[in-house]
Amino acid sequence: MVGVIPVPHRRLVTVPGVAMLAGGLTAFAPAWIPAALAHDLARAPRRLPLSRMLSFGLVWSWLETVGVVASTSLWAAGQSSRADAHYGLQRWWASRLVDGLRLLCDLRIEVDGLELLAPGPVVMCGRHASIPDSLLPAWLLGQAGGMRPRYVLTRELLADPCLDIVGNRLPNHFVDRNAADAAPELDAIERLARGMGSRDAGVIFPEGAVANAPRRRRALAKLAEQDPARGRRLAGLRHLLPPRPRGTEALLRGAPDAAVVFMAHVGLEGLDRLAGAPAHLPLPAPVRVHLRRFARAEVPAGADFPAWLDDRWLEMDAWVETHS
């Protein structure tokens, strides 16, 4: 696999690219809006999926551009290391993206247990069923009294200029999933969680990738071969991928007092690929989010942790099955 393009070469491509996309979609709106509407009226007149998708692309590209300008302004003012300013920018960006999805894709979010996110420190383990659900923890934590997320993200997301610039100024770790030696990555995740306080949350998606049926079949087959006992325990998963415990364990080692919050949700299925997204727009039902918190005393350590995480994952999978 080709490695991530290093800074600053990466930003010389991504930043102008997103700005050009915003400008191009704006300049050519008189052409693409009627063309997209004509396409939708002929194929899906009640849903207008292509028009919604392109319109959200316009909103996203402008939010990215504004975010880059704001982060550059902070740098020019000598504030590039000021965490509170960047967390404020992150909350604004996440909230405006959610607003865009509400307006254009009929996103409605119903949350059960928002009050469980605070106080910190917490380690938040989320289901990863789609591209947009990685936005949910930042938005939820912002709603919970301005909690500050520390994300474990994949390096591929560095192609997003705002995530790249602001994400690298805040305590996050962009993990290399294909590293030959996982030890440095796990050490970095453990360091990420150190020093978390009452307003902080370490965020991780233990599945390690967006879940879909083919990926789940491959993951379960591989697990059955490598660890037959775990494979049998998790063979009944219908919606989630088997969790990878080591990253979550590393966060918990770094934050020995942190509680654990699990984030299950339904309503974003089918958005695991951009190409398939129009078929699921507008969103037909509210996105339901279910949060469940465990005090640290309830969380086992060492050799008992993977089985405990597996049990929570099976419970989450059952919740998704019930509420799908």
XYZ file of N, CA, C and O in Angstrom, residues 62-192:
524
model
N -17.235 23.889 1.323
C -17.116 25.238 1.873
C -16.799 25.206 3.360
O -16.017 26.043 3.851
N -17.363 24.259 4.100
C -17.004 24.144 5.510
C -15.532 23.784 5.668
O -14.850 24.283 6.576
N -15.028 22.908 4.797
C -13.602 22.583 4.818
C -12.766 23.837 4.540
O -11.769 24.100 5.224
N -13.172 24.596 3.538
C -12.413 25.791 3.157
C -12.411 26.811 4.286
O -11.368 27.388 4.630
N -13.583 27.045 4.894
C -13.659 27.983 6.011
C -12.821 27.486 7.184
O -12.124 28.263 7.858
N -12.866 26.167 7.448
C -12.067 25.611 8.532
C -10.577 25.797 8.315
O -9.831 26.110 9.252
N -10.121 25.619 7.080
C -8.704 25.821 6.766
C -8.327 27.287 6.948
O -7.268 27.609 7.520
N -9.196 28.199 6.490
C -8.921 29.634 6.651
C -8.858 29.991 8.126
O -7.963 30.718 8.572
N -9.798 29.463 8.928
C -9.804 29.764 10.365
C -8.563 29.212 11.052
O -7.954 29.893 11.891
N -8.169 27.986 10.704
C -6.969 27.407 11.332
C -5.713 28.150 10.904
O -4.777 28.313 11.706
N -5.682 28.630 9.660
C -4.539 29.431 9.204
C -4.488 30.764 9.942
O -3.405 31.246 10.303
N -5.658 31.348 10.198
C -5.712 32.604 10.950
C -5.198 32.410 12.371
O -4.482 33.277 12.902
N -5.557 31.295 12.995
C -5.036 31.008 14.333
C -3.514 30.880 14.308
O -2.819 31.367 15.204
N -3.001 30.205 13.273
C -1.543 30.078 13.143
C -0.891 31.446 12.959
O 0.123 31.756 13.602
N -1.485 32.293 12.107
C -0.916 33.618 11.844
C -0.935 34.489 13.095
O -0.066 35.362 13.268
N -1.918 34.246 13.972
C -2.012 35.025 15.204
C -1.175 34.424 16.337
O -1.248 34.891 17.480
N -0.389 33.398 16.014
C 0.454 32.773 17.027
C -0.318 31.888 17.984
O 0.139 31.616 19.102
N -1.503 31.385 17.555
C -2.367 30.589 18.418
C -2.437 29.131 17.991
O -3.385 28.423 18.354
N -1.449 28.662 17.232
C -1.532 27.304 16.701
C -1.457 26.230 17.782
O -1.842 25.076 17.544
N -0.975 26.574 18.966
C -0.903 25.600 20.057
C -1.990 25.825 21.110
O -1.972 25.176 22.156
N -2.934 26.716 20.815
C -4.005 27.017 21.772
C -5.129 26.000 21.604
O -5.930 26.090 20.677
N -5.196 25.027 22.508
C -6.125 23.908 22.355
C -7.572 24.355 22.401
O -8.396 23.889 21.600
N -7.935 25.250 23.321
C -9.344 25.623 23.462
C -9.885 26.243 22.178
O -11.030 25.984 21.789
N -9.079 27.059 21.500
C -9.526 27.679 20.257
C -9.770 26.624 19.187
O -10.739 26.700 18.423
N -8.902 25.619 19.135
C -9.058 24.582 18.120
C -10.199 23.627 18.456
O -10.895 23.143 17.554
N -10.424 23.360 19.745
C -11.596 22.565 20.103
C -12.878 23.322 19.761
O -13.867 22.718 19.319
N -12.877 24.640 19.958
C -14.035 25.427 19.570
C -14.282 25.362 18.074
O -15.430 25.233 17.625
N -13.203 25.438 17.287
C -13.330 25.322 15.837
C -13.840 23.931 15.461
O -14.700 23.789 14.576
N -13.347 22.903 16.133
C -13.798 21.535 15.850
C -15.280 21.381 16.158
O -16.031 20.774 15.366
N -15.748 21.920 17.298
C -17.172 21.816 17.639
C -18.026 22.558 16.613
O -19.095 22.067 16.216
N -17.579 23.733 16.185
C -18.317 24.496 15.180
C -18.415 23.706 13.884
O -19.493 23.606 13.279
N -17.295 23.143 13.443
C -17.237 22.396 12.183
C -18.148 21.175 12.239
O -18.934 20.923 11.316
N -18.079 20.413 13.334
C -18.918 19.218 13.464
C -20.399 19.595 13.509
O -21.237 18.932 12.876
N -20.734 20.661 14.232
C -22.126 21.076 14.332
C -22.665 21.544 12.992
O -23.815 21.258 12.633
N -21.853 22.260 12.206
C -22.323 22.745 10.904
C -22.474 21.588 9.918
O -23.368 21.609 9.077
N -21.613 20.582 10.012
C -21.786 19.406 9.159
C -23.094 18.690 9.494
O -23.831 18.266 8.593
N -23.384 18.552 10.782
C -24.640 17.923 11.183
C -25.816 18.767 10.698
O -26.824 18.233 10.213
N -25.712 20.099 10.798
C -26.773 20.968 10.293
C -26.982 20.762 8.796
O -28.120 20.737 8.311
N -25.884 20.629 8.047
C -25.991 20.389 6.616
C -26.682 19.071 6.307
O -27.518 18.992 5.395
N -26.352 18.041 7.074
C -27.005 16.739 6.884
C -28.481 16.801 7.268
O -29.321 16.150 6.644
N -28.796 17.587 8.287
C -30.200 17.753 8.654
C -30.981 18.421 7.524
O -32.084 17.989 7.165
N -30.432 19.491 6.987
C -31.130 20.265 5.968
C -31.270 19.504 4.660
O -32.347 19.512 4.037
N -30.204 18.827 4.246
C -30.162 18.265 2.903
C -30.452 16.764 2.849
O -30.853 16.262 1.795
N -30.231 16.073 3.950
C -30.398 14.609 3.939
C -31.428 14.132 4.943
O -31.551 12.927 5.172
N -32.138 15.071 5.566
C -33.189 14.744 6.526
C -32.646 13.966 7.723
O -33.301 13.061 8.244
N -31.441 14.320 8.162
C -30.866 13.685 9.345
C -31.629 14.131 10.585
O -31.823 15.320 10.819
N -32.050 13.149 11.365
C -32.653 13.389 12.671
C -31.947 12.469 13.661
O -31.783 11.284 13.372
N -31.508 13.013 14.770
C -30.734 12.230 15.738
C -31.496 12.160 17.053
O -31.884 13.191 17.611
N -31.710 10.941 17.525
C -32.322 10.703 18.827
C -31.286 10.008 19.706
O -30.765 8.948 19.333
N -30.985 10.596 20.849
C -29.901 10.102 21.706
C -30.464 9.614 23.028
O -31.206 10.337 23.710
N -30.088 8.415 23.392
C -30.439 7.837 24.683
C -29.169 7.748 25.523
O -28.258 6.982 25.202
N -29.102 8.583 26.574
C -27.966 8.501 27.486
C -26.910 9.562 27.286
O -25.753 9.349 27.681
N -27.253 10.710 26.694
C -26.252 11.763 26.477
C -25.559 12.165 27.771
O -24.362 12.461 27.788
N -26.307 12.160 28.869
C -25.753 12.568 30.158
C -24.651 11.637 30.645
O -23.877 11.993 31.558
N -24.512 10.452 30.030
C -23.507 9.482 30.470
C -22.107 9.814 29.963
O -21.127 9.202 30.396
N -22.001 10.773 29.039
C -20.690 11.106 28.479
C -19.827 11.925 29.435
O -18.601 11.942 29.298
N -20.443 12.625 30.363
C -19.707 13.473 31.293
C -20.041 13.036 32.723
O -21.142 12.546 32.999
N -19.121 13.178 33.649
C -17.791 13.761 33.443
C -16.784 12.746 32.927
O -17.027 11.539 32.974
N -15.680 13.262 32.436
C -14.581 12.419 32.049
C -13.683 12.160 33.249
O -13.986 12.570 34.368
N -12.597 11.469 33.001
C -12.194 10.947 31.696
C -13.004 9.705 31.309
O -13.381 8.917 32.174
N -13.267 9.585 30.011
C -13.942 8.398 29.496
C -13.224 7.910 28.252
O -12.565 8.685 27.550
N -13.339 6.625 28.013
C -12.929 6.027 26.748
C -14.210 5.636 26.022
O -15.011 4.862 26.547
N -14.423 6.204 24.838
C -15.658 6.029 24.086
C -15.406 5.064 22.937
O -14.579 5.329 22.059
N -16.123 3.948 22.939
C -15.967 2.914 21.914
C -17.215 2.912 21.042
O -18.313 2.642 21.532
N -17.044 3.208 19.760
C -18.187 3.376 18.899
C -18.314 2.325 17.825
O -17.326 1.780 17.326
N -19.566 2.046 17.449
C -19.849 1.245 16.262
C -19.442 2.054 15.034
O -19.627 3.273 14.980
N -18.885 1.359 14.012
C -18.447 2.051 12.800
C -19.140 1.396 11.608
O -18.640 0.456 11.015
N -20.325 1.942 11.263
C -21.139 1.343 10.209
C -21.169 2.156 8.935
O -21.716 1.705 7.931
N -20.590 3.378 8.967
C -20.714 4.265 7.815
C -19.614 5.319 7.855
O -18.896 5.455 8.849
N -19.528 6.085 6.776
C -18.574 7.194 6.734
C -18.957 8.295 7.722
O -18.116 8.743 8.502
N -20.238 8.752 7.750
C -20.554 9.875 8.639
C -20.590 9.546 10.118
O -20.569 10.470 10.940
N -20.625 8.256 10.509
C -20.754 8.010 11.944
C -19.478 8.343 12.722
O -19.505 8.450 13.944
N -18.352 8.554 12.021
C -17.154 9.014 12.733
C -17.323 10.439 13.243
O -16.574 10.897 14.118
N -18.313 11.165 12.688
C -18.625 12.516 13.143
C -19.427 12.514 14.436
O -19.397 13.487 15.199
N -20.157 11.414 14.700
C -21.075 11.381 15.838
C -20.393 11.649 17.189
O -20.913 12.442 17.980
N -19.238 11.015 17.516
C -18.655 11.288 18.827
C -18.311 12.761 19.048
O -18.584 13.298 20.133
N -17.734 13.430 18.044
C -17.396 14.850 18.202
C -18.645 15.672 18.450
O -18.664 16.570 19.302
N -19.722 15.370 17.700
C -20.968 16.117 17.877
C -21.587 15.827 19.243
O -22.008 16.746 19.968
N -21.644 14.545 19.623
C -22.233 14.178 20.910
C -21.456 14.783 22.076
O -22.053 15.318 23.014
N -20.138 14.707 22.015
C -19.324 15.246 23.102
C -19.457 16.765 23.180
O -19.405 17.344 24.265
N -19.632 17.416 22.027
C -19.887 18.849 22.036
C -21.207 19.189 22.695
O -21.344 20.220 23.370
N -22.224 18.313 22.507
C -23.523 18.527 23.144
C -23.473 18.269 24.644
O -24.308 18.789 25.392
N -22.513 17.461 25.074
C -22.418 17.076 26.488
C -21.516 18.051 27.246
O -20.531 17.662 27.885
N -21.836 19.322 27.161
C -21.094 20.313 27.927
C -19.709 20.620 27.410
O -18.838 21.034 28.182
N -19.487 20.445 26.116
C -18.185 20.809 25.548
C -17.073 19.853 25.916
O -15.924 20.275 26.113
N -17.368 18.562 25.987
C -16.324 17.568 26.218
C -15.344 17.574 25.046
O -15.713 17.884 23.900
N -14.090 17.229 25.304
C -13.026 17.335 24.308
C -12.555 15.948 23.874
O -11.977 15.208 24.663
N -12.806 15.587 22.611
C -12.417 14.254 22.144
C -10.937 14.158 21.797
O -10.328 15.113 21.292
N -10.384 12.991 22.062
C -9.048 12.638 21.579
C -9.239 11.391 20.713
O -9.438 10.302 21.243
N -9.169 11.571 19.422
C -9.537 10.518 18.479
C -8.365 9.605 18.140
O -7.219 10.062 17.993
N -8.676 8.325 17.967
C -7.810 7.390 17.253
C -8.418 7.227 15.864
O -9.526 6.705 15.718
N -7.710 7.716 14.852
C -8.206 7.759 13.482
C -7.240 7.028 12.558
O -6.068 6.843 12.885
N -7.722 6.649 11.393
C -6.832 6.047 10.404
C -6.068 7.135 9.655
O -6.583 8.239 9.433
N -4.859 6.810 9.221
C -4.029 7.789 8.526
C -4.644 8.248 7.210
O -4.360 9.347 6.740
N -5.499 7.414 6.617
C -6.122 7.795 5.354
C -6.955 9.070 5.487
O -7.138 9.807 4.512
N -7.451 9.354 6.699
C -8.273 10.544 6.904
C -7.469 11.831 6.868
O -8.045 12.924 6.880
N -6.150 11.719 6.802
C -5.325 12.921 6.637
C -5.563 13.582 5.281
O -5.131 14.706 5.056
N -6.251 12.899 4.384
C -6.611 13.520 3.107
C -7.665 14.601 3.285
O -7.883 15.404 2.372
N -8.338 14.635 4.426
C -9.293 15.689 4.736
C -8.516 16.860 5.343
O -7.917 16.725 6.410
N -8.504 18.039 4.688
C -7.643 19.128 5.166
C -7.924 19.571 6.595
O -6.989 19.830 7.355
N -9.202 19.687 6.980
C -9.499 20.130 8.345
C -9.058 19.102 9.368
O -8.478 19.455 10.402
N -9.327 17.826 9.094
C -8.869 16.785 10.009
C -7.349 16.768 10.085
O -6.773 16.525 11.148
N -6.703 17.010 8.972
C -5.245 17.021 8.922
C -4.676 18.164 9.763
O -3.866 17.950 10.679
N -5.115 19.387 9.490
C -4.511 20.555 10.131
C -4.934 20.663 11.591
O -4.094 20.683 12.500
N -6.237 20.732 11.835
C -6.714 20.893 13.214
C -6.463 19.614 14.012
O -6.068 19.661 15.179
N -6.665 18.461 13.360
C -6.460 17.194 14.053
C -5.043 16.981 14.530
O -4.811 16.325 15.548
N -4.067 17.543 13.824
C -2.666 17.409 14.231
C -2.239 18.467 15.239
O -1.152 18.363 15.798
N -3.083 19.467 15.470
C -2.791 20.445 16.512
C -3.415 20.053 17.846
O -3.067 20.620 18.880
N -4.359 19.130 17.803
C -5.011 18.635 19.008
C -4.491 17.229 19.318
O -3.914 16.580 18.454
N -4.719 16.744 20.535
C -4.249 15.387 20.874
C -5.092 14.316 20.199
O -6.148 13.910 20.703
N -4.674 13.898 19.026
C -5.264 12.783 18.282
C -4.124 11.904 17.785
O -2.965 12.349 17.748
N -4.450 10.701 17.380
C -3.430 9.845 16.759
C -3.997 9.237 15.488
O -5.070 8.624 15.506
N -3.274 9.426 14.388
C -3.654 8.864 13.100
C -2.869 7.564 12.924
O -1.675 7.582 12.655
N -3.569 6.470 13.105
C -2.902 5.174 13.205
C -2.659 4.577 11.820
O -3.454 4.746 10.900
N -1.533 3.899 11.688
C -1.207 3.165 10.469
C -1.700 1.733 10.655
O -1.082 0.932 11.359
N -2.819 1.397 10.016
C -3.400 0.067 10.188
C -2.561 -1.024 9.547
O -2.742 -2.200 9.836
N -1.646 -0.636 8.666
C -0.841 -1.615 7.950
C 0.602 -1.676 8.460
O 1.475 -2.201 7.777
N 0.848 -1.118 9.637
C 2.199 -1.119 10.184
C 2.681 -2.552 10.429
O 1.942 -3.387 10.963
N 3.917 -2.834 10.038
C 4.478 -4.162 10.251
C 4.648 -4.458 11.739
O 4.519 -5.605 12.179
N 4.930 -3.412 12.517
C 5.109 -3.544 13.959
C 4.051 -2.684 14.635
O 4.077 -1.450 14.523
N 3.104 -3.323 15.325
C 2.010 -2.584 15.949
C 2.422 -1.904 17.254
O 1.716 -1.009 17.729
N 3.573 -2.293 17.831
C 3.949 -1.771 19.150
C 4.060 -0.254 19.182
O 3.537 0.389 20.109
N 4.729 0.403 18.202
C 4.792 1.874 18.248
C 3.414 2.532 18.160
O 3.181 3.569 18.794
N 2.513 1.935 17.382
C 1.170 2.502 17.281
C 0.441 2.393 18.624
O -0.214 3.342 19.066
N 0.560 1.251 19.284
C -0.097 1.068 20.574
C 0.510 1.976 21.637
O -0.210 2.518 22.485
N 1.827 2.171 21.585
C 2.474 3.099 22.521
C 1.947 4.518 22.317
O 1.711 5.256 23.283
N 1.765 4.914 21.045
C 1.262 6.252 20.748
C -0.172 6.420 21.243
O -0.549 7.483 21.754
N -0.994 5.376 21.117
C -2.377 5.441 21.601
C -2.391 5.551 23.126
O -3.189 6.309 23.699
N -1.513 4.818 23.786
C -1.438 4.917 25.253
C -1.032 6.325 25.680
O -1.628 6.904 26.601
N -0.043 6.904 25.000
C 0.373 8.276 25.323
C -0.753 9.268 25.079
O -0.893 10.262 25.801
N -1.555 9.014 24.044
C -2.664 9.906 23.714
C -3.617 10.064 24.890
O -4.163 11.154 25.119
